[in-house]
């Protein structure tokens, strides 16, 4: 009986693990394929930006799709399309030769994968409250484990991705990526959960665009959600180039793909421990203190990394960043799940996710040319110092105090 009650939650967690692993492999494989061709950080930035630029619009659409079409259906369709976008890389290479997989092709495929992924992530996240009730867990515990699984995926994905690139090559690595998405589809295909099917349309606006606007208005009118979205937007824009361009550039110049995988694994190991530990740490630290510690630590760690210290120190700093940032996603999830009504949940998650990605392309546009012209050291500092400033400013944001106010369901 216990296993039956936990079954839906376990299936959602397994699907998140597999889809996240697929995305984690792509995180390493796409920029590596570009850098292997010409070593250009600008071209790597173009592909990385192509993998993030669609996220702003795609996540907005994903939230509406989940509310209008149903969570289970959207999760499966999203993973199927993501699998096709990565499988296209080896298919094109086999059909037309490896030279056909050029920067433009990789940018298009990365953009397609990025456009489809948010729908699956949003669908799985919005199924958590019902699965949590079925399992008899608290929402904090479920969010903590869910985000730990997501971080575990980024341990499995980039780590295996780096090793696969070293043994199989970047192109053949994409077969593994597609297989991971296929396993996610299989898990959701057997899921039976209330609220996961086709939703009732009487609570939804007739036009989808009106529904998206409704979600945007709800986030903007809810002070704590609006503030969290702005802080996350800034932090994502400053951090994303480091993971997507600067680290790949640094290790590609040194011809060390496995070491790149280790750094990304260290980030995820720290995130895994931090997310799992949130259920315990929340008894001793306020949500606001946890968030401020994360932003300030990230800024400090990025500043030290800017001096390109030896690999062991980079690994240690990456693990610390993951550790302090691990609890942030469970906190965000909790706020969205408790503040948004059930019929708006998908769109609120979509709006928050899209705003988090809005600054990413701008950061990538700046980081690539700056790395080629001024070097990695200057580029790291150009991102790290504003992150420190963001942490200081966040201390004085009154809306963040609402993180610790009791929320009505």
Tab-separated table of N, CA and C in Angstrom, residues 5 128-137 194:
chain	number	residue	atom	x	y	z
A	5	UNK	N	1.047	4.197	-2.842
A	5	UNK	CA	0.831	5.617	-2.564
A	5	UNK	C	1.994	6.456	-3.062
A	128	UNK	N	3.710	17.809	-8.660
A	128	UNK	CA	4.251	17.465	-7.349
A	128	UNK	C	3.246	17.587	-6.195
A	129	UNK	N	2.458	18.676	-6.087
A	129	UNK	CA	1.574	18.774	-4.918
A	129	UNK	C	0.609	17.600	-4.785
A	130	UNK	N	-0.019	17.178	-5.881
A	130	UNK	CA	-0.946	16.047	-5.799
A	130	UNK	C	-0.215	14.748	-5.471
A	131	UNK	N	0.952	14.544	-6.095
A	131	UNK	CA	1.731	13.340	-5.801
A	131	UNK	C	2.219	13.348	-4.352
A	132	UNK	N	2.509	14.528	-3.828
A	132	UNK	CA	2.952	14.652	-2.446
A	132	UNK	C	1.842	14.268	-1.478
A	133	UNK	N	0.631	14.739	-1.749
A	133	UNK	CA	-0.513	14.376	-0.912
A	133	UNK	C	-0.735	12.867	-0.954
A	134	UNK	N	-0.673	12.266	-2.137
A	134	UNK	CA	-0.852	10.815	-2.280
A	134	UNK	C	0.187	10.048	-1.466
A	135	UNK	N	1.429	10.534	-1.478
A	135	UNK	CA	2.510	9.831	-0.786
A	135	UNK	C	2.513	10.088	0.720
A	136	UNK	N	1.773	11.102	1.161
A	136	UNK	CA	1.762	11.431	2.576
A	136	UNK	C	2.985	12.205	3.030
A	137	UNK	N	3.659	12.879	2.087
A	137	UNK	CA	4.838	13.686	2.409
A	137	UNK	C	4.421	15.130	2.647
A	194	UNK	N	-4.350	12.108	-10.003
A	194	UNK	CA	-5.400	13.104	-10.123
A	194	UNK	C	-4.795	14.464	-10.473
